[in-house]
Short mmCIF file of C-alpha atoms (C1' of nucleotides) in Angstrom, two decimals:
data_model
loop_
_atom_site.label_atom_id
_atom_site.label_comp_id
_atom_site.label_asym_id
_atom_site.label_seq_id
_atom_site.Cartn_x
_atom_site.Cartn_y
_atom_site.Cartn_z
CA UNK A 1 156.28 208.19 -44.14
CA UNK A 2 153.38 208.21 -46.52
CA UNK A 3 153.51 207.52 -50.25
CA UNK A 4 151.27 209.72 -52.39
CA UNK A 5 150.29 209.03 -55.98
CA UNK A 6 153.08 211.30 -57.09
CA UNK A 7 155.66 209.25 -55.23
CA UNK A 8 154.12 205.99 -56.29
CA UNK A 9 154.18 207.11 -59.93
CA UNK A 10 157.80 208.19 -59.62
CA UNK A 11 158.84 204.81 -58.24
CA UNK A 12 156.97 203.01 -61.02
CA UNK A 13 158.49 205.26 -63.67
CA UNK A 14 162.01 204.65 -62.43
CA UNK A 15 161.34 200.93 -62.23
CA UNK A 16 160.07 200.97 -65.80
CA UNK A 17 163.18 202.77 -66.98
CA UNK A 18 165.39 200.48 -64.90
CA UNK A 19 163.86 197.51 -66.70
CA UNK A 20 164.98 199.20 -69.94
CA UNK A 21 168.37 200.25 -68.67
CA UNK A 22 170.92 200.32 -71.50
CA UNK A 23 168.24 199.35 -73.98
CA UNK A 24 167.64 202.71 -75.60
CA UNK A 25 165.13 205.47 -75.18
CA UNK A 26 161.67 205.06 -73.72
CA UNK A 27 158.83 207.42 -74.64
CA UNK A 28 156.72 209.01 -71.91
CA UNK A 29 153.67 207.51 -73.47
CA UNK A 30 155.00 203.97 -73.18
CA UNK A 31 155.68 204.43 -69.49
CA UNK A 32 152.30 206.03 -68.95
CA UNK A 33 150.54 203.11 -70.62
CA UNK A 34 152.54 200.33 -69.00
CA UNK A 35 152.32 201.84 -65.53
CA UNK A 36 148.84 203.29 -65.90
CA UNK A 37 149.77 206.87 -65.08
CA UNK A 38 148.08 209.99 -66.55
CA UNK A 39 150.52 211.11 -69.19
CA UNK A 40 150.47 214.85 -68.52
CA UNK A 41 151.05 214.22 -64.85
CA UNK A 42 153.84 211.81 -65.60
CA UNK A 43 155.53 214.46 -67.74
CA UNK A 44 155.92 216.67 -64.70
CA UNK A 45 157.23 213.86 -62.58
CA UNK A 46 159.80 212.82 -65.15
CA UNK A 47 160.98 216.40 -65.45
CA UNK A 48 161.49 216.52 -61.69
CA UNK A 49 163.39 213.25 -61.75
CA UNK A 50 165.50 214.54 -64.61
CA UNK A 51 166.14 217.76 -62.73
CA UNK A 52 167.43 215.71 -59.82
CA UNK A 53 169.83 213.87 -62.11
CA UNK A 54 168.16 210.48 -62.24
CA UNK A 55 167.08 210.66 -65.85
CA UNK A 56 168.29 211.98 -69.14
CA UNK A 57 166.20 212.64 -72.17
CA UNK A 58 166.34 213.40 -75.82
CA UNK A 59 163.83 215.60 -77.56
CA UNK A 60 162.30 215.32 -80.98
CA UNK A 61 161.35 212.35 -83.10
CA UNK A 62 162.81 209.10 -81.77
CA UNK A 63 163.35 210.89 -78.51
CA UNK A 64 162.58 209.62 -75.05
CA UNK A 65 163.87 209.14 -71.57
CA UNK A 66 166.53 206.89 -70.14
CA UNK A 67 167.99 206.23 -66.75
CA UNK A 68 171.07 208.33 -66.02
CA UNK A 69 172.38 206.04 -63.29
CA UNK A 70 172.93 202.36 -62.76
CA UNK A 71 169.79 200.89 -61.13
CA UNK A 72 172.09 199.22 -58.61
CA UNK A 73 173.07 202.68 -57.41
CA UNK A 74 169.58 204.13 -57.00
CA UNK A 75 167.98 203.34 -53.68
CA UNK A 76 164.23 203.66 -53.26
CA UNK A 77 164.76 206.04 -50.36
CA UNK A 78 166.33 208.64 -52.63
CA UNK A 79 163.29 208.80 -54.86
CA UNK A 80 160.89 208.75 -51.93
CA UNK A 81 162.66 211.68 -50.26
CA UNK A 82 162.75 213.57 -53.52
CA UNK A 83 159.03 213.22 -54.10
CA UNK A 84 157.63 213.13 -50.57
CA UNK A 85 160.10 215.01 -48.45
CA UNK A 86 161.87 213.76 -45.34
CA UNK A 87 161.17 210.25 -44.11
CA UNK A 88 159.82 210.73 -40.65
CA UNK A 89 156.46 210.26 -39.00
CA UNK A 90 156.59 213.76 -37.62
CA UNK A 91 158.14 216.78 -39.20
CA UNK A 92 160.06 218.02 -36.21
CA UNK A 93 162.32 214.99 -36.28
CA UNK A 94 163.79 216.33 -39.46
CA UNK A 95 166.20 219.20 -39.22
CA UNK A 96 164.23 221.43 -41.54
CA UNK A 97 161.41 221.95 -39.06
CA UNK A 98 161.45 224.48 -36.26
CA UNK A 99 157.76 224.65 -35.74
CA UNK A 100 156.87 221.91 -33.31
CA UNK A 101 158.72 220.60 -30.31
CA UNK A 102 160.69 223.76 -29.80
CA UNK A 103 161.34 222.50 -26.31
CA UNK A 104 162.58 219.25 -27.67
CA UNK A 105 163.68 217.89 -24.34
CA UNK A 106 160.06 218.03 -23.28
CA UNK A 107 158.77 215.81 -26.07
CA UNK A 108 158.65 212.30 -24.77
CA UNK A 109 157.39 210.85 -28.06
CA UNK A 110 160.31 211.99 -30.10
CA UNK A 111 162.51 208.94 -29.47
CA UNK A 112 159.74 206.80 -30.95
CA UNK A 113 159.48 208.88 -34.11
CA UNK A 114 163.22 208.62 -34.46
CA UNK A 115 163.01 204.88 -34.05
CA UNK A 116 160.32 204.58 -36.71
CA UNK A 117 162.21 206.81 -39.05
CA UNK A 118 165.36 204.78 -38.74
CA UNK A 119 163.53 201.48 -39.22
CA UNK A 120 161.86 202.87 -42.32
CA UNK A 121 165.14 204.17 -43.65
CA UNK A 122 166.61 200.75 -42.98
CA UNK A 123 164.21 199.40 -45.57
CA UNK A 124 164.07 202.04 -48.27
CA UNK A 125 167.75 202.93 -48.21
CA UNK A 126 168.83 199.35 -48.51
CA UNK A 127 166.76 198.33 -51.53
CA UNK A 128 167.87 199.43 -54.99
CA UNK A 129 165.99 199.49 -58.26
CA UNK A 130 168.20 196.64 -59.44
CA UNK A 131 166.70 194.62 -56.58
CA UNK A 132 163.24 195.65 -57.71
CA UNK A 133 163.99 194.58 -61.27
CA UNK A 134 165.14 191.22 -60.01
CA UNK A 135 161.94 190.80 -57.99
CA UNK A 136 159.89 191.89 -60.95
CA UNK A 137 161.49 189.39 -63.27
CA UNK A 138 161.31 186.61 -60.71
CA UNK A 139 157.63 187.28 -60.34
CA UNK A 140 157.15 187.21 -64.09
CA UNK A 141 159.13 184.03 -64.48
CA UNK A 142 156.99 182.39 -61.84
CA UNK A 143 153.89 183.40 -63.73
CA UNK A 144 155.22 181.96 -66.97
CA UNK A 145 156.13 178.74 -65.17
CA UNK A 146 152.50 178.40 -64.25
CA UNK A 147 151.67 178.20 -67.92
CA UNK A 148 154.51 176.00 -69.02
CA UNK A 149 154.60 173.41 -66.29
CA UNK B 1 152.59 206.66 -41.30
CA UNK B 2 152.54 210.37 -40.77
CA UNK B 3 151.52 212.19 -37.61
CA UNK B 4 149.50 215.36 -38.13
CA UNK B 5 148.92 218.05 -35.53
CA UNK B 6 145.61 216.44 -34.73
CA UNK B 7 147.29 213.12 -33.93
CA UNK B 8 150.11 214.78 -32.10
CA UNK B 9 147.63 216.73 -29.96
CA UNK B 10 145.66 213.58 -29.21
CA UNK B 11 148.76 211.76 -28.02
CA UNK B 12 149.74 214.67 -25.82
CA UNK B 13 146.25 214.94 -24.40
CA UNK B 14 146.13 211.26 -23.51
CA UNK B 15 149.58 211.49 -21.99
CA UNK B 16 148.47 214.46 -19.92
CA UNK B 17 145.45 212.56 -18.66
CA UNK B 18 147.53 209.46 -18.07
CA UNK B 19 149.79 211.51 -15.82
CA UNK B 20 146.66 212.40 -13.84
CA UNK B 21 145.21 208.91 -13.90
CA UNK B 22 143.13 208.26 -10.78
CA UNK B 23 143.80 211.77 -9.56
CA UNK B 24 140.47 213.34 -10.38
CA UNK B 25 139.13 215.45 -13.21
CA UNK B 26 141.20 217.58 -15.53
CA UNK B 27 139.74 220.60 -17.30
CA UNK B 28 140.21 221.04 -21.04
CA UNK B 29 141.83 224.35 -20.40
CA UNK B 30 144.52 222.86 -18.19
CA UNK B 31 145.44 220.34 -20.85
CA UNK B 32 145.41 223.03 -23.52
CA UNK B 33 147.77 225.20 -21.52
CA UNK B 34 150.15 222.49 -20.41
CA UNK B 35 150.39 220.92 -23.84
CA UNK B 36 150.15 224.15 -25.80
CA UNK B 37 147.15 223.18 -27.90
CA UNK B 38 144.43 225.60 -29.16
CA UNK B 39 141.59 224.99 -26.76
CA UNK B 40 138.71 224.92 -29.24
CA UNK B 41 140.57 222.46 -31.38
CA UNK B 42 141.41 220.33 -28.38
CA UNK B 43 137.72 220.19 -27.47
CA UNK B 44 136.97 218.39 -30.70
CA UNK B 45 139.81 215.98 -30.25
CA UNK B 46 138.80 215.11 -26.72
CA UNK B 47 135.25 214.48 -27.88
CA UNK B 48 136.52 212.07 -30.50
CA UNK B 49 138.67 210.29 -27.92
CA UNK B 50 135.70 210.10 -25.59
CA UNK B 51 133.52 208.76 -28.39
CA UNK B 52 136.06 206.01 -28.95
CA UNK B 53 135.90 205.06 -25.27
CA UNK B 54 139.26 206.34 -24.10
CA UNK B 55 137.97 209.17 -21.98
CA UNK B 56 135.07 209.98 -19.72
CA UNK B 57 133.94 213.41 -18.71
CA UNK B 58 131.75 215.31 -16.35
CA UNK B 59 130.00 218.52 -17.30
CA UNK B 60 129.36 221.61 -15.28
CA UNK B 61 131.32 223.36 -12.59
CA UNK B 62 134.12 221.16 -11.22
CA UNK B 63 133.73 219.08 -14.33
CA UNK B 64 136.49 217.81 -16.54
CA UNK B 65 137.93 214.82 -18.32
CA UNK B 66 139.55 211.68 -17.07
CA UNK B 67 141.05 208.60 -18.61
CA UNK B 68 138.56 205.74 -18.93
CA UNK B 69 141.22 203.04 -19.22
CA UNK B 70 144.38 202.06 -17.46
CA UNK B 71 147.33 203.75 -19.21
CA UNK B 72 149.04 200.35 -19.22
CA UNK B 73 146.30 199.12 -21.52
CA UNK B 74 146.37 201.94 -24.05
CA UNK B 75 148.94 201.51 -26.77
CA UNK B 76 150.07 204.46 -28.85
CA UNK B 77 149.08 202.64 -31.99
CA UNK B 78 145.42 202.68 -31.03
CA UNK B 79 145.35 206.43 -30.76
CA UNK B 80 147.38 206.91 -33.89
CA UNK B 81 145.04 204.72 -35.94
CA UNK B 82 142.03 206.48 -34.47
CA UNK B 83 143.31 209.91 -35.44
CA UNK B 84 145.31 209.22 -38.58
CA UNK B 85 143.81 206.13 -40.11
CA UNK B 86 145.60 202.92 -40.99
CA UNK B 87 149.32 202.65 -40.36
CA UNK B 88 150.81 202.00 -43.74
CA UNK B 89 153.02 203.94 -46.11
CA UNK B 90 150.58 203.34 -48.92
CA UNK B 91 146.86 203.07 -48.65
CA UNK B 92 146.42 199.93 -50.68
CA UNK B 93 148.24 197.83 -48.12
CA UNK B 94 145.30 198.37 -45.85
CA UNK B 95 142.20 196.39 -46.55
CA UNK B 96 139.98 199.41 -46.90
CA UNK B 97 141.52 200.51 -50.20
CA UNK B 98 140.53 199.17 -53.56
CA UNK B 99 141.82 202.00 -55.63
CA UNK B 100 145.44 201.34 -56.32
CA UNK B 101 147.24 198.11 -57.05
CA UNK B 102 144.11 196.41 -58.29
CA UNK B 103 146.41 193.92 -59.91
CA UNK B 104 148.18 193.37 -56.68
CA UNK B 105 150.34 190.55 -57.92
CA UNK B 106 151.89 193.06 -60.32
CA UNK B 107 153.01 195.50 -57.63
CA UNK B 108 156.58 194.73 -56.80
CA UNK B 109 156.82 197.43 -54.14
CA UNK B 110 154.05 196.08 -51.99
CA UNK B 111 156.20 193.70 -49.93
CA UNK B 112 158.28 196.70 -48.88
CA UNK B 113 155.26 198.70 -47.76
CA UNK B 114 154.11 195.72 -45.77
CA UNK B 115 157.52 195.45 -44.20
CA UNK B 116 157.52 199.10 -43.20
CA UNK B 117 154.02 198.88 -41.85
CA UNK B 118 154.86 195.90 -39.69
CA UNK B 119 158.03 197.51 -38.37
CA UNK B 120 156.10 200.65 -37.51
CA UNK B 121 153.37 198.65 -35.83
CA UNK B 122 156.07 196.85 -33.91
CA UNK B 123 156.91 200.16 -32.29
CA UNK B 124 153.58 201.87 -31.76
CA UNK B 125 151.66 198.77 -30.71
CA UNK B 126 154.24 197.81 -28.14
CA UNK B 127 154.50 201.08 -26.26
CA UNK B 128 151.75 202.05 -23.80
CA UNK B 129 150.95 205.37 -22.20
CA UNK B 130 152.16 203.95 -18.92
CA UNK B 131 155.55 203.57 -20.60
CA UNK B 132 155.33 207.16 -21.77
CA UNK B 133 154.50 208.35 -18.26
CA UNK B 134 157.52 206.50 -16.95
CA UNK B 135 159.75 208.12 -19.56
CA UNK B 136 158.25 211.50 -18.83
CA UNK B 137 158.87 211.21 -15.13
CA UNK B 138 162.36 209.85 -15.60
CA UNK B 139 163.13 212.82 -17.79
CA UNK B 140 161.76 215.21 -15.18
CA UNK B 141 163.65 213.56 -12.38
CA UNK B 142 166.84 213.89 -14.35
CA UNK B 143 166.14 217.56 -14.82
CA UNK B 144 165.58 218.06 -11.11
CA UNK B 145 168.77 216.19 -10.33
CA UNK B 146 170.62 218.76 -12.36
CA UNK B 147 169.47 221.42 -9.97
CA UNK B 148 169.97 219.56 -6.73
CA UNK B 149 173.30 217.92 -7.28
"C1'" DT C 1 120.12 231.83 -10.28
"C1'" DA C 2 124.79 232.38 -11.78
"C1'" DA C 3 128.95 230.55 -12.92
"C1'" DT C 4 131.43 226.90 -14.83
"C1'" DT C 5 132.46 223.39 -17.90
"C1'" DC C 6 131.64 220.10 -21.40
"C1'" DT C 7 128.90 219.39 -26.13
"C1'" DC C 8 127.63 220.04 -30.64
"C1'" DT C 9 127.42 222.05 -35.22
"C1'" DA C 10 128.80 225.06 -38.53
"C1'" DC C 11 132.05 227.75 -40.76
"C1'" DT C 12 136.52 229.46 -42.60
"C1'" DT C 13 140.96 229.80 -44.47
"C1'" DA C 14 145.06 228.15 -46.50
"C1'" DG C 15 147.44 224.70 -48.51
"C1'" DT C 16 148.02 220.31 -51.00
"C1'" DT C 17 146.99 216.76 -54.34
"C1'" DG C 18 146.14 215.13 -58.63
"C1'" DA C 19 145.41 216.31 -62.35
"C1'" DT C 20 144.51 219.03 -67.30
"C1'" DA C 21 145.57 222.47 -71.09
"C1'" DG C 22 148.14 224.40 -74.36
"C1'" DA C 23 151.85 226.78 -76.34
"C1'" DG C 24 156.87 226.26 -77.01
"C1'" DT C 25 161.31 223.85 -78.29
"C1'" DT C 26 164.19 220.36 -80.33
"C1'" DA C 27 165.45 216.62 -83.39
"C1'" DA C 28 164.86 213.33 -87.21
"C1'" DT C 29 163.62 212.51 -91.72
"C1'" DA C 30 161.12 212.63 -96.09
"C1'" DT D 1 162.82 222.81 -95.84
"C1'" DA D 2 158.50 221.23 -93.97
"C1'" DT D 3 156.49 217.97 -91.17
"C1'" DT D 4 156.06 215.16 -87.53
"C1'" DA D 5 157.30 213.30 -83.16
"C1'" DA D 6 158.65 214.00 -78.91
"C1'" DC D 7 160.13 216.44 -74.71
"C1'" DT D 8 159.55 221.24 -71.96
"C1'" DC D 9 157.50 224.72 -69.49
"C1'" DT D 10 153.92 227.41 -67.26
"C1'" DA D 11 149.40 228.15 -65.91
"C1'" DT D 12 145.17 226.73 -64.24
"C1'" DC D 13 141.67 224.03 -61.76
"C1'" DA D 14 138.60 221.24 -58.77
"C1'" DA D 15 138.38 218.62 -54.83
"C1'" DC D 16 139.96 217.65 -50.60
"C1'" DT D 17 142.11 218.05 -46.03
"C1'" DA D 18 144.10 220.21 -42.01
"C1'" DA D 19 143.91 223.40 -38.59
"C1'" DG D 20 141.54 226.41 -36.34
"C1'" DT D 21 137.48 229.65 -34.93
"C1'" DA D 22 132.77 230.83 -33.37
"C1'" DG D 23 128.92 230.52 -30.85
"C1'" DA D 24 124.87 228.62 -28.98
"C1'" DG D 25 123.33 224.76 -26.01
"C1'" DA D 26 123.20 221.49 -21.99
"C1'" DA D 27 124.56 219.89 -17.50
"C1'" DT D 28 126.40 220.54 -12.94
"C1'" DT D 29 127.66 222.93 -8.73
"C1'" DA D 30 127.25 226.29 -5.27
#
DNA sequence: TAATTCTCTACTTAGTTGATAGAGTTAATA
DNA sequence: TATTAACTCTATCAACTAAGTAGAGAATTA
């Protein structure tokens, strides 16, 4: 698996909205500024995430985006797959590829790619955005402690 | 980590040469045919592998390539890094990237990328081409058994 | 010398990535 | 109702990379 900017931006956008879960609408521009993402690019990404059911939005003045699901119920792996495609070091491990390894019994590397895929999935499909929010806040608290202690 | 055709071809080429280790020279064309790789593309890959010290070659009639190291001592990870670059889901986990996550303490995803990288390395840096040869031959033996039993 | 085989450099083509541009649509509110 | 704020949609673009092709050159053998 490889994370591109697009995927990275998507994860950051969802995290940003998860941190504002049940706290009203968030404008694209706010997310773009906080997460340092080009706004016009972010627009496209948010639309894709909305299309996939992760976000809802409201147009017009006072409009904005908000998370459509509980952050506890969104795993990182879902977003990564949506933005980057199947999680696998080589395409032919995923069912959608018929190109390589047509004689699959011949490919002696395949078990390794499967192993790596399943280890990777073991990470990204276990962690939710609620977990990420917790980590984020813990990290922030720690920082504040440094000032107050 | 993602394996491109280039990396896939390199792994197959090394495996092919490992199967002929200490059995004389192997012509590019043989490898290309056995592994189903475009020959002119394979040429470039073999040159890169030679440049990195994995192969030696002899020119002219009766020439060919041969493995410069014991297959036991070549780990898959070495070849993958050589052909694909650093093993990490996101570039900024590797030391050569200064672009993203400049405020690294702020990036709450980073520990996950590190985790995935180390799990992946745990696979590819443990397995050698001698292991792959063993698997390959075991697989072939099994196939033959099907005919003889 | 002729045939064989690796070596080197350049080129090409198609696709992807990471944007940017701008017109359109909806909603709130003065 | 007019204006403004905000999301929506489509098109376009430049740079890069991957994958492959082409062809001349150099070394070795017979």
